[in-house]
Amino acid sequence: MKKYLLSLSLTTLSLAAIAQNRVTVNADAGKTVISRHIYGHFAEHLGRCIYDGFYVGEGNSKIPNKNGVRLDVVEALKKMKIPNLRWPGGCFADTYHWKDGIGPKAKRPKIVNTWWGGVTEDNSFGTHDFLNMCELLGTEPYLAGNVGSGSVQDLSDWVQYVNFPSNSPMSNLRQQNGRQTPWNVRYWGVGNEAWGCGGNMTADYYANIYRQYATFMAPQVGKETIFRIASGASSDDFNWTETLMKNIPGKMVEGVALHHYSTFGWGPNEKGSATEFTETQYAHTMHEALKMDVFVQKHSEIMDKYDPQKRIALVVDEWGAWYEVEPGTNPGFLYQQNTMRDAILAGATLNIFHKYAERVRMANLAQAINVLQAVILTKGDKLLLTPTYHVLEMYNVHQDATMLPVDVKTEDYKVGDYTLPAVSVSASRDKAGKTHISLVNIDAGKPQEITISLKGLKASAVRGRILTSPKVQDHNTFENPTKVKPASFTGTKLNGDNLTVTLPPVSVVVLEM
């Protein structure tokens, strides 16, 4: 009898352990479309993001380019299906005067990038260069306007310069500079981090400033209306969002921004290494990253009070990990490596954005090339794709697909003082009727078996791709650029409307039904 009870007890414990990771995909309840624009990117005049990243100069004969823009970068970003690109900042935006960057390049004034490294720039990459590059990439531009040190007239002129098709002072100037038709830029940021580098303003003061600037931004963009994005809160500054939503009339704003970085601290040498970190430090980074769920939820609840129809988007136009720069590089250039830790962070964050797709309709990873959590690193004529790149490329199947609600019961991942969910999940159905499920095993030490109930879905087959590596610190280098790359995934068992998946430690998987 004792032997039987012991056996029963062990069986119960075993079943309980498996039952911890249970997911229901409600395939019959999908209503909200996941906007492709949450897969946006960010290109600031910072370090080697623009110069020596996107742009190597028209006269460069060593690196294949079109009008100075690297063609290998274009190819990589097109494969990733980049939907929008934010420029020229960031903090740089509120010191940038766009008229310095138009006209003959030899006549453009030089400027000092006071925010990032104190380097002198020659303005050879300006409005025409950026917007033409967006056309080459097949992506929509997102221009960040200068509110901190610019004027209402400057921003109004910029809108007219890039958008007005007929006879006007600014459209005539555009045509004199070689562009006949407008670019029809829809997305505009009205300042950046107004609470900090954008002017150290109070929320009340910025709300009034925003209203002034937005008033003079011509509302029509071709057949669409302009999409004005207010400079939003940092992380958990809920008062900032409350003040903006309360004081800015709904008809004057289309989006409110939110910024959140996962880091160890903002003091000197507090951010930790991008590649040399312990499992506890990894858990801390993920703890900070997963706060995005709470931040988005609470900012959304505030917005719901003033905008119950959810007409105004929450735009998370800066997110990602922030570590110390790589040894020997300029501290002001924010050049950091990118490991499996960052891949896990990216996958889990995108799953959060999918969850709140009704309100989160745009986001921008910081930043695209050679800065912070970059998807591409360059060195001379060499280019490598980071683990984060591979996650966004794998996840692009969710772009403009219908979000399928998921119920998730997950085991805990415990490290030191940190207790995190071991598994992150999201799902969608695309226009062709295919269902995709993205799964992240955050646990660095053990695999996770997940039982998925496919409610309202009859699947005949499943295939998948996986990104993983033996160590969470693993990353790609110019000597070994494909150490971390996607592979086919076979760790699934389909039985009717139930699917069993076994995820290796620190892995990202995307399944297709």
Coordinates of C-alpha atoms in Angstrom, one line a residue:
M1 CA 0.0 0.0 0.0
K2 CA 2.8 2.4 0.9
K3 CA 4.5 1.6 -2.4
Y4 CA 1.3 2.3 -4.3
L5 CA 0.8 5.6 -2.5
L6 CA 4.4 6.6 -3.1
S7 CA 4.0 5.7 -6.8
L8 CA 0.7 7.7 -7.0
S9 CA 2.3 10.6 -5.2
L10 CA 5.2 10.7 -7.7
T11 CA 2.9 10.4 -10.6
T12 CA 0.8 13.3 -9.3
L13 CA 3.9 15.4 -8.8
S14 CA 5.0 14.6 -12.3
L15 CA 1.7 15.5 -13.8
A16 CA 1.6 18.7 -11.7
A17 CA 5.0 19.7 -13.0
I18 CA 3.9 19.2 -16.6
A19 CA 0.6 20.9 -16.0
Q20 CA 2.3 24.1 -14.9
N21 CA 3.0 25.0 -18.5
R22 CA -0.4 25.0 -20.1
V23 CA -1.5 27.3 -22.9
T24 CA -4.9 27.8 -24.5
V25 CA -4.9 29.5 -27.9
N26 CA -8.4 30.9 -28.4
A27 CA -8.4 30.7 -32.2
D28 CA -12.1 31.4 -32.3
A29 CA -11.8 34.7 -30.4
G30 CA -9.5 36.8 -32.6
K31 CA -10.6 40.3 -33.3
T32 CA -7.7 42.7 -33.0
V33 CA -5.1 43.1 -35.8
I34 CA -1.4 43.3 -34.7
S35 CA -0.2 46.4 -36.5
R36 CA 3.0 45.7 -38.4
H37 CA 4.2 49.1 -37.1
I38 CA 5.0 47.6 -33.7
Y39 CA 8.0 46.1 -35.6
G40 CA 9.5 49.6 -36.2
H41 CA 13.1 50.7 -35.8
F42 CA 15.1 53.7 -34.8
A43 CA 18.0 55.4 -36.6
E44 CA 19.5 58.3 -34.6
H45 CA 22.5 60.4 -35.4
L46 CA 24.4 58.6 -32.7
G47 CA 27.7 56.9 -32.9
R48 CA 27.9 54.7 -36.0
C49 CA 24.2 54.2 -36.6
I50 CA 23.9 56.7 -39.5
Y51 CA 27.5 57.4 -40.6
D52 CA 29.3 54.1 -41.1
G53 CA 26.1 52.2 -40.5
F54 CA 23.3 53.0 -42.9
Y55 CA 25.4 55.6 -44.8
V56 CA 28.9 55.2 -46.1
G57 CA 29.0 58.0 -48.6
E58 CA 28.3 58.3 -52.4
G59 CA 32.0 58.1 -53.2
N60 CA 32.6 54.8 -51.4
S61 CA 34.0 52.3 -53.9
K62 CA 34.7 49.5 -51.3
I63 CA 31.2 49.0 -50.0
P64 CA 28.3 48.4 -52.5
N65 CA 25.9 51.3 -52.0
K66 CA 23.2 53.3 -53.7
N67 CA 23.5 57.0 -53.1
G68 CA 25.7 56.2 -50.2
V69 CA 23.3 53.8 -48.5
R70 CA 24.8 50.3 -47.9
L71 CA 23.0 47.7 -50.0
D72 CA 23.7 44.8 -47.6
V73 CA 21.9 46.8 -44.9
V74 CA 19.0 47.4 -47.3
E75 CA 18.8 43.6 -48.2
A76 CA 18.9 42.6 -44.5
L77 CA 16.2 45.1 -43.4
K78 CA 13.9 44.2 -46.3
K79 CA 14.1 40.5 -45.3
M80 CA 13.2 41.5 -41.8
K81 CA 10.2 43.5 -43.2
I82 CA 10.9 46.7 -41.4
P83 CA 7.6 48.7 -41.4
N84 CA 8.8 52.1 -40.3
L85 CA 12.0 53.9 -39.3
R86 CA 12.3 56.7 -36.8
W87 CA 14.8 59.6 -37.5
P88 CA 16.9 61.7 -36.7
G89 CA 16.5 61.0 -32.9
G90 CA 16.2 60.6 -29.9
C91 CA 17.9 63.4 -28.1
F92 CA 19.6 64.5 -31.3
A93 CA 16.2 65.5 -32.8
D94 CA 15.7 68.4 -30.4
T95 CA 19.1 69.9 -31.5
Y96 CA 18.6 69.2 -35.3
H97 CA 17.6 71.9 -37.7
W98 CA 16.4 70.2 -40.8
K99 CA 17.2 73.1 -43.2
D100 CA 21.0 72.5 -42.5
G101 CA 20.6 69.1 -44.1
I102 CA 19.1 70.0 -47.5
G103 CA 20.6 71.5 -50.7
P104 CA 24.1 70.9 -52.2
K105 CA 26.1 68.8 -49.8
A106 CA 29.2 70.9 -50.1
K107 CA 27.3 74.0 -48.9
R108 CA 25.7 72.3 -45.9
P109 CA 26.9 73.7 -42.5
K110 CA 28.8 71.4 -40.2
I111 CA 27.3 70.8 -36.8
V112 CA 28.5 69.4 -33.4
N113 CA 26.6 66.4 -32.0
T114 CA 26.5 67.7 -28.4
W115 CA 24.5 64.7 -27.1
W116 CA 26.5 61.9 -28.5
G117 CA 30.3 62.0 -28.3
G118 CA 30.8 65.7 -29.2
V119 CA 31.7 64.8 -32.8
T120 CA 31.4 67.1 -35.8
E121 CA 29.0 66.1 -38.5
D122 CA 28.9 67.5 -42.0
N123 CA 25.1 67.1 -42.6
S124 CA 25.7 65.0 -45.7
F125 CA 22.9 62.7 -44.5
G126 CA 19.7 64.9 -44.4
T127 CA 16.0 64.9 -45.2
H128 CA 16.3 63.8 -48.9
D129 CA 18.9 61.1 -48.0
F130 CA 16.7 59.7 -45.3
L131 CA 13.4 59.8 -47.1
N132 CA 14.9 58.4 -50.3
M133 CA 16.5 55.6 -48.2
C134 CA 13.1 54.8 -46.8
E135 CA 11.7 54.4 -50.3
L136 CA 14.6 52.1 -51.1
L137 CA 13.8 50.0 -47.9
G138 CA 10.1 50.0 -48.7
T139 CA 9.4 51.4 -45.2
E140 CA 7.5 54.3 -43.8
P141 CA 9.4 57.2 -42.4
Y142 CA 8.8 58.5 -38.9
L143 CA 10.2 62.0 -38.4
A144 CA 10.9 63.3 -35.0
G145 CA 10.4 67.1 -34.9
N146 CA 12.6 69.6 -33.0
V147 CA 10.5 71.1 -30.2
G148 CA 13.3 71.6 -27.7
S149 CA 15.4 74.1 -29.6
G150 CA 13.4 74.6 -32.8
S151 CA 10.3 76.7 -33.5
V152 CA 6.7 76.1 -34.5
Q153 CA 7.6 77.7 -37.9
D154 CA 10.5 75.2 -38.4
L155 CA 8.3 72.2 -37.9
S156 CA 5.5 73.6 -39.9
D157 CA 7.9 74.3 -42.8
W158 CA 9.3 70.7 -42.6
V159 CA 5.8 69.2 -42.9
Q160 CA 5.1 71.4 -45.9
Y161 CA 8.6 70.7 -47.5
V162 CA 8.1 66.9 -47.5
N163 CA 4.3 66.7 -47.9
F164 CA 2.8 69.5 -49.9
P165 CA 2.4 68.7 -53.6
S166 CA 1.5 72.1 -55.1
N167 CA 2.9 75.6 -55.3
S168 CA 4.2 76.8 -51.9
P169 CA 7.4 78.2 -50.6
M170 CA 8.6 74.9 -49.1
S171 CA 7.5 72.6 -51.9
N172 CA 9.1 74.9 -54.4
L173 CA 12.3 74.7 -52.3
R174 CA 12.1 70.9 -52.3
Q175 CA 11.7 70.9 -56.1
Q176 CA 14.8 73.2 -56.4
N177 CA 16.7 70.6 -54.4
G178 CA 15.8 67.8 -56.9
R179 CA 12.6 66.2 -55.6
Q180 CA 9.4 67.0 -57.6
T181 CA 6.8 64.8 -55.8
P182 CA 6.2 64.9 -52.0
W183 CA 7.2 61.9 -49.9
N184 CA 3.9 62.0 -48.0
V185 CA 5.3 61.4 -44.5
R186 CA 2.5 60.4 -42.2
Y187 CA 4.2 59.8 -38.9
W188 CA 5.6 62.7 -36.9
G189 CA 6.9 63.0 -33.4
V190 CA 6.3 66.3 -31.7
G191 CA 9.5 66.5 -29.7
N192 CA 11.3 63.7 -27.9
E193 CA 11.6 63.0 -24.1
A194 CA 10.3 66.5 -23.3
W195 CA 10.7 65.6 -19.6
G196 CA 14.5 65.2 -20.2
C197 CA 16.9 65.9 -23.1
G198 CA 14.0 67.4 -25.1
G199 CA 13.8 70.4 -22.8
N200 CA 13.4 69.3 -19.1
M201 CA 9.7 70.4 -19.2
T202 CA 6.9 69.6 -16.8
A203 CA 4.0 67.6 -18.2
D204 CA 1.6 70.6 -18.0
Y205 CA 4.1 72.8 -19.8
Y206 CA 4.7 70.3 -22.6
A207 CA 1.0 69.6 -23.1
N208 CA 0.5 73.3 -23.9
I209 CA 3.6 73.3 -26.1
Y210 CA 2.4 70.2 -27.9
R211 CA -1.0 71.9 -28.6
Q212 CA 0.8 74.9 -30.1
Y213 CA 3.0 72.8 -32.4
A214 CA 0.3 70.4 -33.5
T215 CA -2.0 73.3 -34.5
F216 CA 0.4 74.3 -37.2
M217 CA 1.1 70.9 -38.7
A218 CA -0.9 70.6 -41.9
P219 CA -3.3 67.7 -41.3
Q220 CA -3.5 66.1 -44.8
V221 CA -1.0 63.7 -46.1
G222 CA -2.1 62.6 -49.6
K223 CA -5.3 60.8 -49.0
E224 CA -4.6 60.2 -45.3
T225 CA -4.3 62.4 -42.2
I226 CA -1.1 63.2 -40.4
F227 CA -0.3 61.0 -37.4
R228 CA 1.1 63.2 -34.6
I229 CA 2.8 61.5 -31.7
A230 CA 3.2 63.3 -28.4
S231 CA 6.4 62.9 -26.4
G232 CA 5.4 60.4 -23.8
A233 CA 6.4 59.0 -20.4
S234 CA 9.5 57.2 -19.3
S235 CA 8.6 53.7 -17.9
D236 CA 6.3 54.2 -14.9
D237 CA 5.7 58.0 -15.0
F238 CA 1.9 57.5 -15.2
N239 CA 1.3 61.2 -14.2
W240 CA 2.9 62.2 -17.5
T241 CA 0.4 60.2 -19.5
E242 CA -2.5 61.3 -17.4
T243 CA -1.6 65.0 -17.9
L244 CA -1.3 64.7 -21.6
M245 CA -4.5 62.7 -22.1
K246 CA -6.4 65.2 -19.8
N247 CA -5.0 68.4 -21.4
I248 CA -4.6 67.6 -25.1
P249 CA -7.9 67.4 -27.1
G250 CA -8.3 64.0 -28.7
K251 CA -8.7 65.5 -32.1
M252 CA -5.2 67.0 -31.9
V253 CA -3.2 63.8 -31.2
E254 CA -3.0 60.4 -32.8
G255 CA -0.4 58.7 -30.6
V256 CA 1.2 59.1 -27.2
A257 CA 4.8 57.7 -26.8
L258 CA 6.3 55.6 -24.1
H259 CA 10.0 54.8 -23.5
H260 CA 11.4 51.9 -21.5
Y261 CA 15.0 50.5 -21.4
S262 CA 16.1 47.4 -19.5
T263 CA 19.3 48.3 -17.6
F264 CA 21.0 47.9 -14.3
G265 CA 21.3 51.6 -13.5
W266 CA 22.0 55.0 -15.0
G267 CA 25.1 55.9 -13.1
P268 CA 28.7 55.6 -14.5
N269 CA 29.7 51.9 -15.0
E270 CA 26.4 50.7 -13.6
K271 CA 24.9 49.1 -16.7
G272 CA 26.9 45.9 -16.8
S273 CA 28.6 44.1 -19.7
A274 CA 26.7 43.1 -22.8
T275 CA 28.5 39.8 -23.0
E276 CA 30.0 38.9 -19.6
F277 CA 27.2 38.5 -17.1
T278 CA 26.0 36.0 -14.6
E279 CA 22.6 34.2 -14.6
T280 CA 21.5 36.5 -11.8
Q281 CA 22.3 39.5 -14.0
Y282 CA 20.4 37.9 -16.9
A283 CA 17.4 37.4 -14.6
H284 CA 17.6 41.1 -13.6
T285 CA 17.6 42.2 -17.2
M286 CA 14.5 40.0 -17.9
H287 CA 12.9 41.3 -14.7
E288 CA 13.3 44.9 -16.1
A289 CA 12.1 43.9 -19.6
L290 CA 9.0 42.1 -18.3
K291 CA 7.9 45.3 -16.5
M292 CA 6.8 46.4 -20.0
D293 CA 3.6 44.4 -19.4
V294 CA 2.7 46.3 -16.3
F295 CA 3.7 49.7 -17.8
V296 CA 1.7 49.2 -21.0
Q297 CA -1.3 48.0 -19.0
K298 CA -1.3 50.9 -16.7
H299 CA -0.6 53.6 -19.3
S300 CA -3.4 52.0 -21.4
E301 CA -5.8 52.1 -18.5
I302 CA -5.2 55.9 -18.1
M303 CA -5.7 56.4 -21.8
D304 CA -8.9 54.4 -21.7
K305 CA -10.4 57.0 -19.3
Y306 CA -10.1 59.7 -21.8
D307 CA -10.2 57.7 -25.0
P308 CA -12.5 54.6 -24.5
Q309 CA -12.7 54.0 -28.2
K310 CA -8.9 53.5 -28.3
R311 CA -8.5 56.0 -31.2
I312 CA -5.2 57.2 -29.8
A313 CA -2.3 54.7 -30.1
L314 CA 0.3 54.0 -27.4
V315 CA 3.6 54.3 -29.3
V316 CA 6.5 52.6 -27.6
D317 CA 9.0 54.3 -29.8
E318 CA 12.1 53.4 -27.7
W319 CA 12.6 50.0 -26.1
G320 CA 15.4 47.5 -25.6
A321 CA 18.4 46.7 -23.5
W322 CA 21.1 49.3 -22.5
Y323 CA 24.5 48.0 -21.3
E324 CA 28.0 49.5 -21.0
V325 CA 29.7 50.1 -24.4
E326 CA 32.2 47.6 -25.7
P327 CA 35.7 48.0 -24.3
G328 CA 37.8 50.4 -26.3
T329 CA 34.9 52.2 -28.0
N330 CA 33.7 55.8 -27.6
P331 CA 31.4 56.0 -24.5
G332 CA 29.2 58.4 -26.4
F333 CA 28.6 56.0 -29.3
L334 CA 26.7 53.4 -27.3
Y335 CA 28.1 50.5 -29.2
Q336 CA 27.3 47.2 -27.5
Q337 CA 27.2 43.5 -28.5
N338 CA 24.0 41.4 -28.7
T339 CA 23.6 38.0 -27.1
M340 CA 20.9 35.3 -26.6
R341 CA 19.8 37.4 -23.6
D342 CA 18.7 40.1 -26.0
A343 CA 17.0 37.6 -28.3
I344 CA 14.9 36.4 -25.3
L345 CA 14.2 40.0 -24.3
A346 CA 13.0 40.8 -27.8
G347 CA 10.8 37.8 -28.1
A348 CA 9.1 38.3 -24.7
T349 CA 8.6 42.1 -25.4
L350 CA 7.0 41.5 -28.8
N351 CA 4.7 39.0 -27.1
I352 CA 3.6 41.7 -24.7
F353 CA 3.0 44.1 -27.5
H354 CA 0.8 41.5 -29.3
K355 CA -1.2 41.1 -26.1
Y356 CA -2.0 44.8 -26.0
A357 CA -2.4 45.2 -29.7
E358 CA -5.7 47.1 -29.3
R359 CA -3.7 50.0 -27.8
V360 CA -0.1 49.4 -28.8
R361 CA -0.1 50.1 -32.5
M362 CA 3.5 51.3 -33.0
A363 CA 6.9 50.6 -31.5
N364 CA 10.6 51.2 -32.3
L365 CA 13.5 49.1 -31.1
A366 CA 16.5 51.1 -30.1
Q367 CA 18.5 51.1 -32.4
A368 CA 18.9 49.6 -35.9
I369 CA 22.7 49.6 -36.5
N370 CA 25.7 49.7 -34.2
V371 CA 23.8 51.3 -31.3
L372 CA 22.3 49.7 -28.2
Q373 CA 20.2 46.6 -29.0
A374 CA 21.0 46.7 -32.7
V375 CA 19.8 44.2 -35.2
I376 CA 22.9 44.8 -37.4
L377 CA 26.5 45.4 -36.6
T378 CA 29.0 46.7 -39.2
K379 CA 32.8 46.8 -39.4
G380 CA 34.2 48.1 -42.6
D381 CA 32.7 46.1 -45.5
K382 CA 31.6 43.4 -43.0
L383 CA 28.1 43.0 -41.7
L384 CA 26.6 40.7 -39.1
L385 CA 23.1 39.9 -38.0
T386 CA 22.5 39.8 -34.3
P387 CA 20.3 37.4 -32.3
T388 CA 17.8 40.2 -32.0
Y389 CA 17.7 40.5 -35.8
H390 CA 16.8 36.8 -36.1
V391 CA 13.9 37.1 -33.6
L392 CA 12.3 40.0 -35.4
E393 CA 12.7 38.3 -38.7
M394 CA 11.1 35.1 -37.3
Y395 CA 8.3 37.1 -35.7
N396 CA 7.4 39.1 -38.9
V397 CA 4.7 36.5 -39.6
H398 CA 2.6 38.3 -37.0
Q399 CA 2.7 41.6 -38.8
D400 CA -0.9 42.7 -39.7
A401 CA -2.2 39.3 -38.5
T402 CA -5.2 38.9 -36.2
M403 CA -4.1 38.5 -32.6
L404 CA -5.5 35.3 -31.0
P405 CA -5.9 35.6 -27.2
V406 CA -3.9 33.1 -25.2
D407 CA -4.3 31.9 -21.7
V408 CA -1.0 31.0 -20.2
K409 CA -0.2 29.1 -17.0
T410 CA 3.6 28.8 -16.6
E411 CA 6.2 27.5 -14.3
D412 CA 8.4 29.9 -12.4
Y413 CA 12.0 30.6 -13.3
K414 CA 13.8 31.3 -10.0
V415 CA 17.2 32.8 -9.7
G416 CA 18.3 34.5 -6.5
D417 CA 15.7 37.0 -5.5
Y418 CA 14.0 36.9 -8.9
T419 CA 11.0 34.9 -9.8
L420 CA 10.0 35.2 -13.4
P421 CA 7.5 33.3 -15.7
A422 CA 9.5 30.7 -17.5
V423 CA 7.4 30.9 -20.7
S424 CA 6.1 33.7 -22.8
V425 CA 3.6 33.1 -25.6
S426 CA 1.6 34.9 -28.2
A427 CA -0.4 33.8 -31.3
S428 CA -2.0 35.2 -34.5
R429 CA -3.8 34.2 -37.7
D430 CA -2.6 35.7 -40.9
K431 CA -4.7 36.7 -43.9
A432 CA -3.9 33.4 -45.6
G433 CA -5.4 31.5 -42.7
K434 CA -2.2 30.2 -41.2
T435 CA -1.8 30.3 -37.4
H436 CA 1.5 31.2 -35.8
I437 CA 2.5 30.7 -32.2
S438 CA 5.6 32.4 -30.8
L439 CA 7.1 30.8 -27.7
V440 CA 10.0 32.0 -25.5
N441 CA 11.7 29.9 -22.8
I442 CA 13.2 32.4 -20.5
D443 CA 14.7 29.8 -18.2
A444 CA 18.4 29.6 -18.7
G445 CA 18.8 26.3 -16.9
K446 CA 16.2 23.8 -18.0
P447 CA 13.9 22.9 -20.9
Q448 CA 10.2 23.6 -20.6
E449 CA 7.4 21.3 -21.8
I450 CA 4.3 23.1 -22.8
T451 CA 0.8 21.6 -23.5
I452 CA -1.1 23.8 -25.9
S453 CA -4.9 23.5 -26.4
L454 CA -5.9 24.8 -29.8
K455 CA -9.4 26.0 -29.2
G456 CA -11.3 26.5 -32.4
L457 CA -8.4 25.4 -34.6
K458 CA -8.1 22.2 -36.6
A459 CA -4.5 21.8 -37.5
S460 CA -3.3 19.1 -39.8
A461 CA 0.4 19.8 -39.5
V462 CA 2.9 22.0 -37.7
R463 CA 6.3 23.3 -38.5
G464 CA 8.6 25.7 -36.8
R465 CA 11.9 27.6 -36.5
I466 CA 14.0 28.0 -33.4
L467 CA 16.7 30.4 -32.2
T468 CA 18.8 29.0 -29.3
S469 CA 22.4 28.5 -28.3
P470 CA 24.1 26.5 -25.4
K471 CA 24.9 29.7 -23.4
V472 CA 22.8 32.8 -22.8
Q473 CA 26.0 34.8 -23.3
D474 CA 26.5 33.4 -26.9
H475 CA 26.6 36.0 -29.7
N476 CA 27.8 36.5 -33.2
T477 CA 31.1 38.1 -34.0
F478 CA 32.8 39.2 -37.2
E479 CA 35.0 36.2 -36.9
N480 CA 32.0 33.9 -36.4
P481 CA 29.0 35.8 -37.7
T482 CA 26.6 32.8 -37.7
K483 CA 27.2 31.2 -34.3
V484 CA 23.6 32.1 -33.4
K485 CA 21.1 31.6 -36.2
P486 CA 17.7 30.1 -36.7
A487 CA 17.2 26.4 -37.4
S488 CA 14.3 24.1 -38.1
F489 CA 12.4 23.1 -35.0
T490 CA 11.0 19.5 -34.5
G491 CA 10.2 19.5 -30.8
T492 CA 6.4 19.3 -31.3
K493 CA 3.8 16.6 -31.1
L494 CA 0.3 17.2 -32.6
N495 CA -2.6 15.2 -31.3
G496 CA -6.0 16.5 -32.5
D497 CA -6.5 19.9 -31.0
N498 CA -3.6 19.5 -28.5
L499 CA 0.0 20.3 -29.2
T500 CA 2.9 19.4 -27.0
V501 CA 6.1 21.5 -27.3
T502 CA 9.4 21.0 -25.6
L503 CA 11.6 24.2 -25.6
P504 CA 15.3 24.1 -24.8
P505 CA 16.7 26.6 -22.3
V506 CA 16.9 30.2 -23.5
S507 CA 15.1 29.6 -26.8
V508 CA 12.7 31.4 -29.1
V509 CA 10.4 29.3 -31.3
V510 CA 7.8 30.3 -33.9
L511 CA 5.4 27.6 -35.0
E512 CA 3.2 27.6 -38.1
M513 CA -0.1 25.6 -38.3

